[in-house]
């Protein structure tokens, strides 16, 4: 019994971590099956996928920002109250009397803005590398949905400080929503819970922002990751020359082919993966083990994200303007930056600018993989074969960016043109 | 590349540089995690609450004549002055938290009949222990300040 | 990659360390520690020393519930020595809050007792500022987004330097004292009282409404202006209203800086509700709908103390009490904003003056004089007094006559920019605009001077000048300002009467043409406020000025439209395709707009 006590720490440790740190290829392969958090990773991953210049880690950054937003958001929930009488005061308290309140709020705000931008850039990367083509069409659509969910999350959160910036930005944004044909008025009333922005809107936006949208986002993110695995990992170019036999071989992703050097463990087929894939036992040249290479890459991206976010949050305070004054709209009253392009368009035509054109752009995005069925140019940046698609896309991106820039810097009181200099 | 690499169980070579870097990374990440957890706990503990403060002034000594036993229900405290000595006795019943009222023999709780003497010691009823005495100090501006976060021994008076 | 990981993880570790360290070393903690140390030095008993040594910095706050909505004031976290009388000679933030008898504090047995205890009042109730803030910039309200910076102390970044320099001083806090101490003669708020006095003496009460004090309707309601506006806006707007509202008709009143300070403090004290009233009390007062009584004005019919005054004498007194000279000129007082009333007995008659008092716009449609809602008897008295002003101006040289009578509006340079030109609509004629002046016959100018221009502020000077004097002034104007020789004018083919008969169809056609051609300058309402109107000089005419239209014959209207008006932006519409019948329809339309009104 005394020996049991002495062995206690070791036994506790061993009961949690049943496998030693891998020191052989088999061990490294096994990490995908022996650890809950790591089993989302494939056993081997292509070297191209790990190259920073290929993806710039944008997808990962988006995900990590989402995690950071969730964590900081939950912490902020311990002090924030979604009441029109108390919300602003609680924001003041977060800035002053709450320990770490100011850095948490800053991190949450800047991460939110960053996430919208990074998700957008991630979408650009996926487009420009042709990574939406079969079998990845559905994943692309999931991505578009995630982009919309990100925008909605940012928008619902924007109202919560209940200052002039928040109140009037949401007034403008929900009014744009009100222009939707047939359902516009109903939609606006549903969102606001009342004729105007007030306590009901604050409460609804709070629930959406804190429960509904994160839950839906999580589910979509989960399926998005699942799809990455099942589609064979990140899109990469077709190998230059493959022996026909290799291309026609049946696909098995399990480690069942591993020679049983130690008969203690046996593995069964976990599932089928489509597309050009990685086979244990018949290693392709340009892949490496996920452990530790993918993990290190992911950690680097995580730490970069945290470092950048910490730095920005330390030096720059998130804005907090005057308390809400329903009689005094600021002139001009501007929507959040990601909707300023829309607001600029709306200043030309309410329906077409706010609903029509964005609707068409969204439809094009969603239908993209079914419109563009060419198989060429996948997995490469700016592939020659896809010059038309890339140019059209970049044109749309440029137009939207220019519209946002105009709306941000070149519009002043009464939405008149002003010089920012 | 430096010292001769050690050999592991399976015969692979352990690279010193790699393990050094791995160790550094571990320290960095673990350290950050610890800092994060620590900060979270500090964050969660409120530094300023929105309820009644536990330290408050009650007035100048001469507002309490000798022999006064003034119960301030909103603050759950009874100010007692004997001669030139002042004390503050809690009026929260130690049984289940009702507010006790001063009586001829001391204090009386209306909820379950606990009885206390003039010093707050239990003389009857279900109360398990005596009423607390709170620290009373004199502020530099000459006012009496009660600090409910600071309990003192029964019978300790402040001389004014 | 591994190197990047190692480096980054250390960077993040150091960064986190910096963030954590920062949070534990706030300024307020340092201030409190400094206080504990100093108090330790002053401690007299071991018990005191022990308790000071045991003290750790902690957020100190007061939750104030008695004054409007709940506030939390954390000022004491830095200003920890605020109630410690031993720190009176220290520098801020460790200085004791001053005691003074003016604030009701009492010195008893060598010790001060504070009347306004901080546990009851907090700090921001009197000082403004942001109570919840814990660093200096936040707490004092330095951030220009905070609506209530500390009165008399904090100047926000956006404030103009020349205004900020006037806004320093504890006396600005009187505005907050008045939130409870609302008695008019309260000793502690002399500047509020002076401001209220000036509110009447300068004539503000005529245009602006403040609940229970005045009921003017021409300008914005100032009942809550102290809540809505900061000190810099109040000061700046009084100095020059057009810096804040480009189209404001509020005059620039002649005030000393002392006066302005008092007015600003008075206005800042107007927060819409004072802290002594309950909501029910306010409702009761509101529904009672009491018309505020103006100071110094006696009730009609009331037995006045002292000998009974003649109406004219009473009128003279009223003119002084009611601050008419904060705008007008009369005797030796001159507000510099409105016409000179020194010859009013000659220039106007009783019906005109009574109408004008009842409603200035009934006589001069674009006047910026408010309708003071005084009783009839008061108007009669003032009219009686004004009618006694019958001494004509001294018969002097035309140059002197111009200087005495005309410069006020037409300016020393004759360019129409006299001291009150901003407040007259239509604006005084620019006499240096030669193209206009030489395009009109002399008779017209003689008539304008002699008979005045109805519907404008140009009075009939013929009532105080002889015909020779009138002609002399016109010649003087020609020599000095127009400077071009008179011209022989070509006769123009314009009928005396509008040839188009008045009919619904004619008016309809005229309206259609008007909407197409004329609204750019004259506006859709034909009131002269079209989108282009602010950019042209002289401004387009208000075609609904019925007094003016009544006295303007068809011929003149038709000539102006067909041939344009030289020296102005009114083009010759004949050259743009309007026929005479079109012009006739337009004139009918314009006439139809001027049916109502006296």
PDB file of N, CA and C in Angstrom, chain B residues 97-136:
ATOM      1  N   UNK B  97     -29.930  35.607  10.243  1.00  0.00           N
ATOM      2  CA  UNK B  97     -29.700  36.856   9.513  1.00  0.00           C
ATOM      3  C   UNK B  97     -30.760  37.921   9.611  1.00  0.00           C
ATOM      4  N   UNK B  98     -31.759  37.761  10.479  1.00  0.00           N
ATOM      5  CA  UNK B  98     -32.735  38.849  10.598  1.00  0.00           C
ATOM      6  C   UNK B  98     -32.106  40.037  11.327  1.00  0.00           C
ATOM      7  N   UNK B  99     -32.806  41.166  11.311  1.00  0.00           N
ATOM      8  CA  UNK B  99     -32.321  42.358  12.003  1.00  0.00           C
ATOM      9  C   UNK B  99     -32.876  42.350  13.418  1.00  0.00           C
ATOM     10  N   UNK B 100     -31.962  42.406  14.401  1.00  0.00           N
ATOM     11  CA  UNK B 100     -32.417  42.427  15.792  1.00  0.00           C
ATOM     12  C   UNK B 100     -32.681  43.865  16.209  1.00  0.00           C
ATOM     13  N   UNK B 101     -33.592  44.014  17.146  1.00  0.00           N
ATOM     14  CA  UNK B 101     -33.940  45.346  17.635  1.00  0.00           C
ATOM     15  C   UNK B 101     -33.438  45.508  19.067  1.00  0.00           C
ATOM     16  N   UNK B 102     -33.032  46.757  19.412  1.00  0.00           N
ATOM     17  CA  UNK B 102     -32.617  46.967  20.800  1.00  0.00           C
ATOM     18  C   UNK B 102     -33.813  46.744  21.729  1.00  0.00           C
ATOM     19  N   UNK B 103     -33.543  46.114  22.860  1.00  0.00           N
ATOM     20  CA  UNK B 103     -34.619  45.915  23.831  1.00  0.00           C
ATOM     21  C   UNK B 103     -34.126  46.395  25.188  1.00  0.00           C
ATOM     22  N   UNK B 104     -34.988  46.257  26.209  1.00  0.00           N
ATOM     23  CA  UNK B 104     -34.580  46.753  27.518  1.00  0.00           C
ATOM     24  C   UNK B 104     -33.385  45.994  28.064  1.00  0.00           C
ATOM     25  N   UNK B 105     -33.315  44.693  27.714  1.00  0.00           N
ATOM     26  CA  UNK B 105     -32.214  43.890  28.262  1.00  0.00           C
ATOM     27  C   UNK B 105     -31.072  43.741  27.259  1.00  0.00           C
ATOM     28  N   UNK B 106     -31.177  44.399  26.139  1.00  0.00           N
ATOM     29  CA  UNK B 106     -30.088  44.218  25.174  1.00  0.00           C
ATOM     30  C   UNK B 106     -30.652  44.243  23.757  1.00  0.00           C
ATOM     31  N   UNK B 107     -30.711  43.061  23.127  1.00  0.00           N
ATOM     32  CA  UNK B 107     -31.264  42.973  21.771  1.00  0.00           C
ATOM     33  C   UNK B 107     -32.207  41.790  21.688  1.00  0.00           C
ATOM     34  N   UNK B 108     -33.151  41.876  20.785  1.00  0.00           N
ATOM     35  CA  UNK B 108     -34.190  40.852  20.659  1.00  0.00           C
ATOM     36  C   UNK B 108     -34.436  40.620  19.180  1.00  0.00           C
ATOM     37  N   UNK B 109     -34.425  39.351  18.782  1.00  0.00           N
ATOM     38  CA  UNK B 109     -34.641  39.087  17.361  1.00  0.00           C
ATOM     39  C   UNK B 109     -36.093  38.685  17.121  1.00  0.00           C
ATOM     40  N   UNK B 110     -36.791  39.307  16.190  1.00  0.00           N
ATOM     41  CA  UNK B 110     -38.208  39.023  15.990  1.00  0.00           C
ATOM     42  C   UNK B 110     -38.482  37.714  15.263  1.00  0.00           C
ATOM     43  N   UNK B 111     -37.458  37.121  14.639  1.00  0.00           N
ATOM     44  CA  UNK B 111     -37.740  35.972  13.774  1.00  0.00           C
ATOM     45  C   UNK B 111     -37.913  34.683  14.567  1.00  0.00           C
ATOM     46  N   UNK B 112     -36.890  34.325  15.373  1.00  0.00           N
ATOM     47  CA  UNK B 112     -37.001  33.062  16.096  1.00  0.00           C
ATOM     48  C   UNK B 112     -36.738  33.227  17.580  1.00  0.00           C
ATOM     49  N   UNK B 113     -36.822  34.494  18.043  1.00  0.00           N
ATOM     50  CA  UNK B 113     -36.765  34.729  19.482  1.00  0.00           C
ATOM     51  C   UNK B 113     -35.391  34.708  20.103  1.00  0.00           C
ATOM     52  N   UNK B 114     -34.348  34.884  19.327  1.00  0.00           N
ATOM     53  CA  UNK B 114     -33.021  34.933  19.969  1.00  0.00           C
ATOM     54  C   UNK B 114     -32.913  36.174  20.838  1.00  0.00           C
ATOM     55  N   UNK B 115     -32.232  36.013  21.990  1.00  0.00           N
ATOM     56  CA  UNK B 115     -32.059  37.138  22.911  1.00  0.00           C
ATOM     57  C   UNK B 115     -30.582  37.397  23.136  1.00  0.00           C
ATOM     58  N   UNK B 116     -30.229  38.688  23.185  1.00  0.00           N
ATOM     59  CA  UNK B 116     -28.830  39.043  23.419  1.00  0.00           C
ATOM     60  C   UNK B 116     -28.786  40.070  24.523  1.00  0.00           C
ATOM     61  N   UNK B 117     -27.617  40.107  25.254  1.00  0.00           N
ATOM     62  CA  UNK B 117     -27.497  41.135  26.302  1.00  0.00           C
ATOM     63  C   UNK B 117     -26.972  42.422  25.677  1.00  0.00           C
ATOM     64  N   UNK B 118     -26.734  43.422  26.527  1.00  0.00           N
ATOM     65  CA  UNK B 118     -26.355  44.731  25.980  1.00  0.00           C
ATOM     66  C   UNK B 118     -25.038  44.695  25.205  1.00  0.00           C
ATOM     67  N   UNK B 119     -24.220  43.684  25.494  1.00  0.00           N
ATOM     68  CA  UNK B 119     -22.965  43.587  24.758  1.00  0.00           C
ATOM     69  C   UNK B 119     -23.048  42.658  23.560  1.00  0.00           C
ATOM     70  N   UNK B 120     -24.243  42.130  23.323  1.00  0.00           N
ATOM     71  CA  UNK B 120     -24.424  41.259  22.179  1.00  0.00           C
ATOM     72  C   UNK B 120     -24.197  39.801  22.466  1.00  0.00           C
ATOM     73  N   UNK B 121     -23.891  39.423  23.708  1.00  0.00           N
ATOM     74  CA  UNK B 121     -23.738  37.996  24.026  1.00  0.00           C
ATOM     75  C   UNK B 121     -25.097  37.331  24.044  1.00  0.00           C
ATOM     76  N   UNK B 122     -25.113  36.045  23.623  1.00  0.00           N
ATOM     77  CA  UNK B 122     -26.393  35.335  23.536  1.00  0.00           C
ATOM     78  C   UNK B 122     -26.899  35.005  24.938  1.00  0.00           C
ATOM     79  N   UNK B 123     -28.155  35.332  25.222  1.00  0.00           N
ATOM     80  CA  UNK B 123     -28.735  34.967  26.518  1.00  0.00           C
ATOM     81  C   UNK B 123     -29.930  34.042  26.361  1.00  0.00           C
ATOM     82  N   UNK B 124     -30.332  33.799  25.141  1.00  0.00           N
ATOM     83  CA  UNK B 124     -31.463  32.892  24.955  1.00  0.00           C
ATOM     84  C   UNK B 124     -31.776  32.725  23.482  1.00  0.00           C
ATOM     85  N   UNK B 125     -32.523  31.679  23.149  1.00  0.00           N
ATOM     86  CA  UNK B 125     -32.932  31.507  21.773  1.00  0.00           C
ATOM     87  C   UNK B 125     -31.892  30.735  20.966  1.00  0.00           C
ATOM     88  N   UNK B 126     -32.170  30.520  19.684  1.00  0.00           N
ATOM     89  CA  UNK B 126     -31.350  29.616  18.851  1.00  0.00           C
ATOM     90  C   UNK B 126     -30.042  30.209  18.321  1.00  0.00           C
ATOM     91  N   UNK B 127     -29.749  31.468  18.595  1.00  0.00           N
ATOM     92  CA  UNK B 127     -28.539  32.065  18.009  1.00  0.00           C
ATOM     93  C   UNK B 127     -27.292  31.331  18.490  1.00  0.00           C
ATOM     94  N   UNK B 128     -26.382  30.987  17.603  1.00  0.00           N
ATOM     95  CA  UNK B 128     -25.219  30.188  17.996  1.00  0.00           C
ATOM     96  C   UNK B 128     -24.084  31.000  18.600  1.00  0.00           C
ATOM     97  N   UNK B 129     -23.952  32.275  18.160  1.00  0.00           N
ATOM     98  CA  UNK B 129     -22.855  33.025  18.741  1.00  0.00           C
ATOM     99  C   UNK B 129     -23.233  34.485  18.932  1.00  0.00           C
ATOM    100  N   UNK B 130     -22.327  35.226  19.576  1.00  0.00           N
ATOM    101  CA  UNK B 130     -22.619  36.613  19.944  1.00  0.00           C
ATOM    102  C   UNK B 130     -22.639  37.502  18.726  1.00  0.00           C
ATOM    103  N   UNK B 131     -23.308  38.661  18.886  1.00  0.00           N
ATOM    104  CA  UNK B 131     -23.308  39.653  17.813  1.00  0.00           C
ATOM    105  C   UNK B 131     -21.904  40.231  17.667  1.00  0.00           C
ATOM    106  N   UNK B 132     -21.511  40.450  16.390  1.00  0.00           N
ATOM    107  CA  UNK B 132     -20.161  40.961  16.153  1.00  0.00           C
ATOM    108  C   UNK B 132     -20.038  42.407  16.564  1.00  0.00           C
ATOM    109  N   UNK B 133     -18.845  42.748  16.968  1.00  0.00           N
ATOM    110  CA  UNK B 133     -18.503  44.143  17.216  1.00  0.00           C
ATOM    111  C   UNK B 133     -17.623  44.592  16.073  1.00  0.00           C
ATOM    112  N   UNK B 134     -17.914  45.770  15.508  1.00  0.00           N
ATOM    113  CA  UNK B 134     -17.139  46.256  14.377  1.00  0.00           C
ATOM    114  C   UNK B 134     -16.166  47.322  14.826  1.00  0.00           C
ATOM    115  N   UNK B 135     -15.084  47.425  14.060  1.00  0.00           N
ATOM    116  CA  UNK B 135     -14.084  48.425  14.410  1.00  0.00           C
ATOM    117  C   UNK B 135     -14.634  49.831  14.178  1.00  0.00           C
ATOM    118  N   UNK B 136     -14.438  50.679  15.150  1.00  0.00           N
ATOM    119  CA  UNK B 136     -14.840  52.086  15.019  1.00  0.00           C
ATOM    120  C   UNK B 136     -13.585  52.921  15.126  1.00  0.00           C
TER     121      UNK B 136
END
